[in-house]
XYZ file of C-alpha atoms in Angstrom:
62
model
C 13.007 -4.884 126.921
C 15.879 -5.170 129.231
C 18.627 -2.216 129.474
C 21.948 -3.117 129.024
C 24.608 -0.978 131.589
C 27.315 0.787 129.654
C 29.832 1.656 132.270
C 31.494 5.648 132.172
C 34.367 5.906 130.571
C 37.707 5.746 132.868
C 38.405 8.780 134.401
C 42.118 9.543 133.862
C 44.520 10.265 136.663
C 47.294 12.510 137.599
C 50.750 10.901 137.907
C 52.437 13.544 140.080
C 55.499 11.487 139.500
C 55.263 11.730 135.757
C 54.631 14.915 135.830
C 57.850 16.079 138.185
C 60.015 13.867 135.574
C 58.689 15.942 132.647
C 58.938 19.360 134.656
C 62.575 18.262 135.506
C 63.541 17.163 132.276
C 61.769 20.576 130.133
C 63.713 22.315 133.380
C 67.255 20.953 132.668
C 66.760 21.102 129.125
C 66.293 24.831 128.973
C 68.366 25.909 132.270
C 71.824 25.377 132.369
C 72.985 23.392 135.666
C 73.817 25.530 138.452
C 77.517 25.055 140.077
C 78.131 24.248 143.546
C 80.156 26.789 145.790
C 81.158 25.358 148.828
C 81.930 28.745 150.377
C 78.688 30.268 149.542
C 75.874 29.942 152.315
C 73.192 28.015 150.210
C 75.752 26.497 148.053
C 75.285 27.740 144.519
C 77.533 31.409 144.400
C 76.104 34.569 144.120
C 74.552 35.612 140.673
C 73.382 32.401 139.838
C 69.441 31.401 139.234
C 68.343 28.290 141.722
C 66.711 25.816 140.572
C 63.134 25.408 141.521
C 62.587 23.590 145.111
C 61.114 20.441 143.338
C 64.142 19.938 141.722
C 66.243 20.911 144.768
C 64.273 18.951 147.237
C 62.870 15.633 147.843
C 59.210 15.238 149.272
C 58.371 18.602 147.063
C 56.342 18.402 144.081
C 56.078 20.408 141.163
C-alpha cells in the first residue's frame, strides 16, 4: 500500500499594503479631511484632530 502526500493547505498572508488601503479608506470615510494652515507650526490649525501617522506619512504602516 503506498501513501499518497496531501500537501497543507496554503497558509494565507498579510498584505500590509491592502490592509493600509482599507484602514485609509474606513479612515476618510468616517473622519472628515483635516485643512491645511500654513501659519500653524504642523500645518493643520489648532483644534483640529490629525490624522493618524500612516496616513500622514510614507514608510509608516498601519
Amino acid at each position: 500500500m503506498l501513501a499518497t502526500y496531501v500537501p497543507p493547505p496554503p497558509v494565507p498572508t498579510f498584505d500590509q499594503e491592502a490592509y493600509n488601503q482599507q484602514f485609509a479608506e474606513e479612515y476618510w470615510r468616517t473622519h472628515p479631511r483635516p485643512t491645511f494652515d500654513p501659519d500653524s507650526a504642523d500645518g493643520y490649525g489648532p483644534d483640529q484632530e490629525l490624522p493618524p501617522a500612516c496616513l500622514r506619512l510614507e514608510g509608516v504602516d498601519c
